[in-house]
């Protein structure tokens, strides 16, 4: 007897239908192509929150068709897959043409929540789905290790409330790809309203193609910044808005200790999103000079440098947009929005992190107080996340609760001196313990994606146990919640984790 297939089995997935907004750009902007199949793909991880953005329930994760579609083995209705061309500055040097060497844009779909997209559409992209005309020396593939890291970090950043591309799923296959050692291939499915980069603009500027430069700027304005079209000089307004978004994003990174690792202009989103997760890291023992990317020997993208590099990248975008904006003065004026936007965002975030309300006449003393805490963390090698989380536990009066924080600092008496000043400052605004602690715990995460946690999940997944990927995802979706049952995941890195190195290899 043949089994009767329930009619609902593929319904949600077969109803999926994509449009192709990016493909409306002239042919020079992309190459249409198909993903290269991977043999016998399996699902490694998937996010119900991201599925919900495109109107899918998590029930589809059990459907083999989901894995096929988001590995690139079958085509979604309406999809016109393509890879986009762009260029960029890599490590401060003009690198010429790059492009989607292993990313394939499937198309776009309505985003359920308008907060997920400015024009109500969200694009779906496969990363690691095979060679493209822009693959250069690469194989068009991504390995399981880096794909799990991108998947988890995208959703961890979303959980922290930081603008980012999202990750729907990771699928894997037993097909080998060669890196330092043989590893297995994987595909991450990413979502963002747009994957257009600073380098997409630089591409047309350096290729002396002013008409394409303008077409791209008009496309971005129309689709993502329609309000700016009303300004006298929309191109100047675009540069200013992107500059401000980038500055704010840098402040958000600094405030949680996130380090991107490869802030090349081809990895900078025109929407101000965190994009292209590679050798990223979260600060642990605080060291402003920390370099998370083993390949970055000069420390160009160290923690301390990120805000400066954000500005440098906006400058590179400004060079490319100058012909559209018209004058150097107008371009400079837009670019000059960077520093104030960064300072304002950082100052706001730091006040929140320290649980303080800005008071008139206190600005410079507050700045000193913050700097002294960062200095103490650095001198004592105190864990960034722990220090702020534990600071959120202390009371205005000395109590045993201080000890959690003090335990992280070798020089306790120096910390005690700082705490005295901090308490005076709390008194100056008659801070209420309960209200402040509640607010501080909403900005100072308990859980971040520590390299060692990702590593454990990766090693299990390499043995086909995906449970840790799912557990980490669940914890990191709510990084501010106590989740007492998961206390272990807030622990400091074990000794073996000191040897961990992350590089550009992915
Ligand atoms: P990334 O440093 O990951 O932002 O990559 C820089 C450029 O190299 C981009 O154009 C990528 O598409 C390309 N790329 C990186 N890895 C590969 C690969 N395995 N195959 C093809 N292109 C790649
Ligand atoms: Mg990239």
Coordinates of C-alpha atoms in Angstrom, one line a residue, residues 77-501:
X77 CA 9.2 30.1 -7.2
X78 CA 9.9 33.5 -8.8
X79 CA 13.5 33.5 -7.9
X80 CA 16.1 34.9 -10.4
X81 CA 19.3 34.0 -8.7
X82 CA 22.2 36.4 -9.2
X83 CA 25.6 37.4 -7.8
X84 CA 26.4 41.1 -7.5
X85 CA 29.6 42.9 -8.5
X86 CA 31.4 45.3 -6.1
X87 CA 34.9 46.4 -5.3
X88 CA 36.6 47.7 -2.2
X89 CA 39.5 48.8 0.0
X90 CA 40.9 45.8 1.9
X91 CA 43.2 46.6 4.8
X92 CA 43.4 50.2 3.6
X93 CA 44.5 49.3 0.1
X94 CA 42.4 49.5 -3.1
X95 CA 41.7 45.9 -4.0
X96 CA 39.8 46.4 -7.3
X97 CA 37.0 44.2 -8.2
X98 CA 35.7 41.6 -5.7
X99 CA 32.0 40.8 -5.8
X100 CA 29.8 38.0 -4.5
X101 CA 32.4 35.3 -4.8
X102 CA 30.3 32.8 -3.0
X103 CA 27.0 34.5 -2.3
X104 CA 23.9 34.1 -4.5
X105 CA 20.9 36.4 -4.1
X106 CA 17.7 34.5 -4.5
X107 CA 15.4 37.5 -4.5
X108 CA 13.2 39.4 -2.1
X109 CA 10.0 38.8 -0.2
X110 CA 7.6 40.7 2.0
X111 CA 9.0 41.2 5.5
X112 CA 6.3 40.6 8.1
X113 CA 7.5 43.2 10.5
X114 CA 8.2 46.6 9.0
X115 CA 11.0 47.1 11.5
X116 CA 12.9 44.4 9.6
X117 CA 12.9 46.5 6.4
X118 CA 12.5 50.1 5.2
X119 CA 10.6 49.2 2.0
X120 CA 8.8 46.2 3.4
X121 CA 10.9 43.8 1.4
X122 CA 13.7 41.6 2.6
X123 CA 16.3 39.9 0.4
X124 CA 17.4 36.2 0.8
X125 CA 20.9 35.3 0.0
X126 CA 22.8 32.0 0.1
X127 CA 26.4 32.1 1.2
X128 CA 28.6 29.2 0.1
X129 CA 26.4 28.1 -2.7
X130 CA 29.0 27.6 -5.4
X131 CA 31.3 29.5 -7.8
X132 CA 30.4 32.7 -9.4
X133 CA 32.1 35.0 -12.0
X134 CA 33.5 36.8 -8.9
X135 CA 35.0 33.9 -7.2
X136 CA 38.6 34.8 -8.2
X137 CA 40.9 32.2 -6.6
X138 CA 38.1 30.9 -4.3
X139 CA 36.0 27.8 -4.6
X140 CA 32.6 29.5 -4.0
X141 CA 32.1 27.4 -0.8
X142 CA 32.0 28.1 2.9
X143 CA 32.9 25.7 5.6
X144 CA 30.7 24.4 8.4
X145 CA 32.8 26.1 11.1
X146 CA 32.5 29.6 9.7
X147 CA 28.9 29.1 8.7
X148 CA 27.9 28.2 12.2
X149 CA 29.8 31.2 13.5
X150 CA 28.0 33.6 11.1
X151 CA 24.6 32.0 11.9
X152 CA 25.0 32.3 15.6
X153 CA 26.6 35.7 15.6
X154 CA 24.0 37.2 13.3
X155 CA 21.2 36.2 15.7
X156 CA 23.3 37.1 18.8
X157 CA 23.7 40.6 17.5
X158 CA 20.0 40.8 16.7
X159 CA 19.3 39.7 20.3
X160 CA 21.6 42.5 21.5
X161 CA 19.5 45.0 19.5
X162 CA 22.4 45.8 17.1
X163 CA 21.6 46.3 13.4
X164 CA 22.7 43.2 11.4
X165 CA 21.9 40.9 8.5
X166 CA 19.9 38.0 9.8
X167 CA 20.5 34.3 9.4
X168 CA 17.7 31.9 8.6
X169 CA 19.6 28.6 8.5
X170 CA 22.8 26.7 8.1
X171 CA 22.7 23.5 6.0
X172 CA 25.7 21.2 5.6
X173 CA 26.9 18.5 3.3
X174 CA 29.6 15.8 3.6
X175 CA 31.3 17.3 0.5
X176 CA 34.8 18.3 1.4
X177 CA 36.3 21.6 0.7
X178 CA 40.0 22.4 1.2
X179 CA 41.1 25.0 3.7
X180 CA 44.2 24.6 6.0
X181 CA 42.8 21.0 6.4
X182 CA 39.9 19.4 4.6
X183 CA 36.6 20.6 6.0
X184 CA 32.9 20.0 5.0
X185 CA 30.8 22.5 3.1
X186 CA 27.9 24.5 4.4
X187 CA 25.5 27.2 3.3
X188 CA 24.2 30.0 5.4
X189 CA 21.0 31.6 4.3
X190 CA 21.1 35.3 5.2
X191 CA 18.4 38.0 5.1
X192 CA 18.8 41.8 4.8
X193 CA 16.7 44.5 3.1
X194 CA 19.8 44.9 1.0
X195 CA 23.4 43.6 0.8
X196 CA 24.7 46.7 -1.1
X197 CA 28.0 47.7 0.3
X198 CA 30.2 50.9 0.3
X199 CA 32.3 48.9 -2.2
X200 CA 29.3 48.7 -4.6
X201 CA 29.6 52.5 -5.0
X202 CA 33.4 52.5 -5.1
X203 CA 33.2 50.0 -7.9
X204 CA 31.5 52.4 -10.4
X205 CA 33.5 55.4 -9.2
X206 CA 36.9 53.6 -9.9
X207 CA 35.5 52.2 -13.2
X208 CA 34.7 55.8 -14.3
X209 CA 31.0 54.9 -14.8
X210 CA 29.2 58.0 -13.5
X211 CA 25.8 56.8 -15.0
X212 CA 26.0 53.5 -13.1
X213 CA 27.0 55.3 -9.9
X214 CA 24.0 57.5 -10.2
X215 CA 21.7 54.6 -11.0
X216 CA 22.9 52.8 -7.9
X217 CA 22.5 55.9 -5.6
X218 CA 19.0 56.4 -7.0
X219 CA 18.1 52.8 -6.4
X220 CA 19.3 53.0 -2.8
X221 CA 17.5 56.3 -2.2
X222 CA 14.2 55.1 -3.8
X223 CA 14.1 51.7 -2.1
X224 CA 15.7 52.3 1.3
X225 CA 15.9 56.1 2.0
X226 CA 12.8 57.5 0.2
X227 CA 12.5 60.3 2.8
X228 CA 15.8 61.8 1.7
X229 CA 14.5 62.4 -1.9
X230 CA 12.8 65.5 -0.5
X231 CA 16.1 67.0 0.5
X232 CA 17.8 69.7 -1.7
X233 CA 20.7 67.4 -2.4
X234 CA 19.6 63.8 -1.9
X235 CA 23.0 62.4 -2.6
X236 CA 24.5 64.5 0.1
X237 CA 21.7 63.5 2.5
X238 CA 22.4 59.9 1.6
X239 CA 26.1 60.2 2.6
X240 CA 25.2 62.0 5.8
X241 CA 22.6 59.4 6.8
X242 CA 24.9 56.5 6.0
X243 CA 27.7 58.3 7.9
X244 CA 25.5 58.7 10.9
X245 CA 24.2 55.1 10.8
X246 CA 27.8 53.8 10.6
X247 CA 28.9 56.0 13.5
X248 CA 26.1 54.8 15.6
X249 CA 26.8 51.2 14.7
X250 CA 30.4 51.6 15.7
X251 CA 29.3 53.0 19.1
X252 CA 27.0 49.9 19.5
X253 CA 29.8 47.6 18.7
X254 CA 32.1 49.3 21.2
X255 CA 29.5 49.2 23.9
X256 CA 29.2 45.4 23.8
X257 CA 32.8 44.7 23.0
X258 CA 32.0 43.3 19.5
X259 CA 35.0 43.2 17.1
X260 CA 34.2 42.7 13.4
X261 CA 37.8 41.7 12.4
X262 CA 37.6 42.6 8.7
X263 CA 36.2 46.1 8.3
X264 CA 37.1 46.4 4.6
X265 CA 34.8 48.7 2.6
X266 CA 33.3 45.7 0.8
X267 CA 32.0 44.5 4.2
X268 CA 30.3 47.8 5.1
X269 CA 26.6 47.9 4.6
X270 CA 24.9 50.9 2.9
X271 CA 22.1 50.4 5.4
X272 CA 24.4 50.5 8.5
X273 CA 24.0 46.8 9.3
X274 CA 26.7 44.5 10.7
X275 CA 27.6 42.5 7.6
X276 CA 29.9 39.6 6.6
X277 CA 30.8 37.8 9.8
X278 CA 34.2 36.2 9.6
X279 CA 37.0 36.4 12.2
X280 CA 34.8 38.4 14.6
X281 CA 35.1 38.2 18.4
X282 CA 33.7 39.6 21.6
X283 CA 36.0 41.2 24.1
X284 CA 36.7 39.1 27.1
X285 CA 39.7 40.3 29.3
X286 CA 39.5 43.9 28.4
X287 CA 42.3 45.1 26.2
X288 CA 41.5 48.0 23.9
X289 CA 44.3 46.9 21.6
X290 CA 42.9 43.4 21.2
X291 CA 43.0 42.1 17.6
X292 CA 40.4 39.4 17.0
X293 CA 41.5 38.4 13.5
X294 CA 44.8 36.4 13.6
X295 CA 45.5 37.5 10.0
X296 CA 45.4 41.2 10.9
X297 CA 49.0 41.4 12.0
X298 CA 49.0 45.3 12.0
X299 CA 46.0 45.6 14.2
X300 CA 44.2 47.8 11.7
X301 CA 40.9 46.4 12.9
X302 CA 41.6 46.1 16.6
X303 CA 38.8 47.1 19.1
X304 CA 40.3 50.5 19.7
X305 CA 40.6 51.3 16.0
X306 CA 37.0 50.4 15.0
X307 CA 35.5 53.9 15.3
X308 CA 38.4 55.4 13.4
X309 CA 38.0 52.8 10.7
X310 CA 34.3 53.4 10.5
X311 CA 35.1 57.0 9.7
X312 CA 37.8 56.0 7.2
X313 CA 35.3 53.8 5.4
X314 CA 32.8 56.6 5.3
X315 CA 35.5 58.8 3.8
X316 CA 36.1 56.1 1.0
X317 CA 32.3 56.2 0.4
X318 CA 32.4 60.0 0.3
X319 CA 35.1 59.9 -2.4
X320 CA 32.9 57.7 -4.5
X321 CA 29.8 59.9 -4.0
X322 CA 31.5 63.2 -4.6
X323 CA 30.7 63.3 -8.3
X324 CA 27.0 63.0 -7.4
X325 CA 27.1 65.4 -4.5
X326 CA 28.8 68.1 -6.6
X327 CA 31.2 69.9 -4.3
X328 CA 34.0 69.0 -1.9
X329 CA 32.4 71.3 0.7
X330 CA 29.0 69.6 0.6
X331 CA 30.7 66.2 0.7
X332 CA 32.9 67.3 3.7
X333 CA 29.8 68.7 5.4
X334 CA 28.0 65.3 5.2
X335 CA 31.1 63.4 6.3
X336 CA 31.6 65.7 9.3
X337 CA 28.5 64.2 10.8
X338 CA 30.5 61.2 11.8
X339 CA 32.3 62.3 14.9
X340 CA 29.4 64.0 16.7
X341 CA 27.1 61.1 15.8
X342 CA 29.6 58.6 17.2
X343 CA 30.3 60.7 20.4
X344 CA 26.6 61.2 21.0
X345 CA 25.7 57.5 20.5
X346 CA 28.6 56.3 22.6
X347 CA 27.9 58.8 25.4
X348 CA 24.3 57.7 25.5
X349 CA 25.1 54.0 25.5
X350 CA 27.8 54.4 28.2
X351 CA 25.3 56.3 30.5
X352 CA 22.9 53.4 30.0
X353 CA 25.6 50.8 30.7
X354 CA 26.6 52.6 33.9
X355 CA 23.0 53.2 34.9
X356 CA 23.4 56.9 35.0
X357 CA 21.2 59.7 33.7
X358 CA 23.1 62.6 32.1
X359 CA 23.0 65.5 34.4
X360 CA 23.9 69.1 33.5
X361 CA 27.4 70.0 34.7
X362 CA 28.4 66.3 35.0
X363 CA 29.4 65.5 31.4
X364 CA 33.2 65.7 31.8
X365 CA 33.2 64.1 35.2
X366 CA 31.0 61.2 33.8
X367 CA 33.5 60.8 31.0
X368 CA 36.3 60.5 33.5
X369 CA 34.4 58.0 35.6
X370 CA 33.8 55.8 32.5
X371 CA 37.4 56.0 31.4
X372 CA 38.6 55.1 34.8
X373 CA 36.4 51.9 34.8
X374 CA 37.8 50.9 31.4
X375 CA 41.3 51.6 32.7
X376 CA 40.7 49.4 35.7
X377 CA 39.3 46.6 33.5
X378 CA 42.4 46.8 31.3
X379 CA 44.9 46.9 34.2
X380 CA 43.2 43.9 35.9
X381 CA 42.4 42.0 32.7
X382 CA 38.8 42.0 33.9
X383 CA 36.2 40.4 31.6
X384 CA 34.2 43.1 29.7
X385 CA 30.8 41.4 29.9
X386 CA 31.1 40.2 33.4
X387 CA 32.3 43.6 34.7
X388 CA 29.3 45.5 33.4
X389 CA 26.8 42.7 34.3
X390 CA 28.1 42.6 37.8
X391 CA 28.2 46.4 38.1
X392 CA 24.4 46.2 37.4
X393 CA 24.0 44.1 40.6
X394 CA 25.6 46.5 43.1
X395 CA 23.5 48.6 45.5
X396 CA 24.0 52.3 46.3
X397 CA 25.1 51.2 49.7
X398 CA 28.0 48.8 50.1
X399 CA 26.9 45.2 50.3
X400 CA 28.1 41.6 49.8
X401 CA 26.8 42.0 46.2
X402 CA 30.0 44.1 45.5
X403 CA 32.1 40.9 45.8
X404 CA 30.9 39.4 42.5
X405 CA 32.3 42.5 40.7
X406 CA 35.4 42.7 43.0
X407 CA 36.3 39.1 42.3
X408 CA 37.1 40.0 38.7
X409 CA 39.7 42.6 39.7
X410 CA 43.1 41.7 41.1
X411 CA 43.5 45.2 42.6
X412 CA 40.4 45.3 44.7
X413 CA 41.3 48.4 46.6
X414 CA 41.6 50.4 43.3
X415 CA 38.2 49.2 42.3
X416 CA 36.8 50.1 45.8
X417 CA 38.1 53.7 45.3
X418 CA 36.3 53.8 41.9
X419 CA 33.2 52.4 43.5
X420 CA 33.2 55.2 46.1
X421 CA 33.1 57.8 43.3
X422 CA 30.5 55.8 41.4
X423 CA 28.3 55.7 44.4
X424 CA 28.6 59.4 44.9
X425 CA 27.5 59.9 41.3
X426 CA 24.5 57.6 41.9
X427 CA 23.6 59.6 44.9
X428 CA 23.8 62.9 42.9
X429 CA 20.9 61.7 40.9
X430 CA 19.2 59.9 43.8
X431 CA 19.4 56.7 41.9
X432 CA 16.9 53.9 42.9
X433 CA 18.6 50.5 43.2
X434 CA 15.8 48.5 41.8
X435 CA 15.0 50.8 38.8
X436 CA 18.6 51.2 37.9
X437 CA 19.5 47.5 38.2
X438 CA 16.5 46.6 36.0
X439 CA 17.5 49.1 33.4
X440 CA 21.2 48.2 33.4
X441 CA 20.4 44.5 32.9
X442 CA 18.6 45.4 29.7
X443 CA 21.7 46.9 28.2
X444 CA 24.5 44.8 29.8
X445 CA 24.2 41.3 28.4
X446 CA 24.8 38.3 30.6
X447 CA 25.4 36.1 27.5
X448 CA 27.6 36.8 24.5
X449 CA 28.9 34.5 21.8
X450 CA 32.3 33.7 23.3
X451 CA 34.7 32.0 20.9
X452 CA 34.9 28.9 23.1
X453 CA 31.1 28.5 23.1
X454 CA 31.0 28.7 19.4
X455 CA 34.0 26.3 19.2
X456 CA 32.2 23.7 21.4
X457 CA 29.1 23.9 19.2
X458 CA 31.2 23.6 16.0
X459 CA 33.1 20.5 17.2
X460 CA 29.8 18.8 18.1
X461 CA 28.3 19.7 14.8
X462 CA 31.3 18.4 13.0
X463 CA 30.4 15.1 14.6
X464 CA 26.8 15.6 13.4
X465 CA 25.4 16.6 16.8
X466 CA 23.6 19.9 16.2
X467 CA 22.1 20.3 19.7
X468 CA 24.6 22.8 20.9
X469 CA 24.0 25.1 17.9
X470 CA 20.3 25.1 18.9
X471 CA 21.0 25.7 22.6
X472 CA 23.4 28.6 21.9
X473 CA 20.9 30.1 19.5
X474 CA 18.2 30.0 22.1
X475 CA 20.3 31.5 24.8
X476 CA 21.7 34.3 22.6
X477 CA 18.3 35.3 21.4
X478 CA 17.7 36.6 24.9
X479 CA 21.1 37.7 26.1
X480 CA 19.8 40.1 28.8
X481 CA 17.6 37.5 30.5
X482 CA 19.0 35.8 33.6
X483 CA 18.2 32.2 32.3
X484 CA 19.6 30.8 35.5
X485 CA 19.5 27.3 34.1
X486 CA 22.1 28.3 31.6
X487 CA 24.5 30.0 34.0
X488 CA 27.4 27.9 32.7
X489 CA 27.2 29.7 29.3
X490 CA 28.1 33.0 31.0
X491 CA 31.3 31.5 32.4
X492 CA 34.8 32.8 31.5
X493 CA 36.7 31.0 28.9
X494 CA 38.4 27.8 30.0
X495 CA 42.2 27.5 29.7
X496 CA 42.1 25.6 26.4
X497 CA 40.3 28.5 24.8
X498 CA 43.5 30.7 25.1
X499 CA 44.9 28.7 22.1
X500 CA 41.9 29.5 19.9
X501 CA 42.7 31.6 16.9

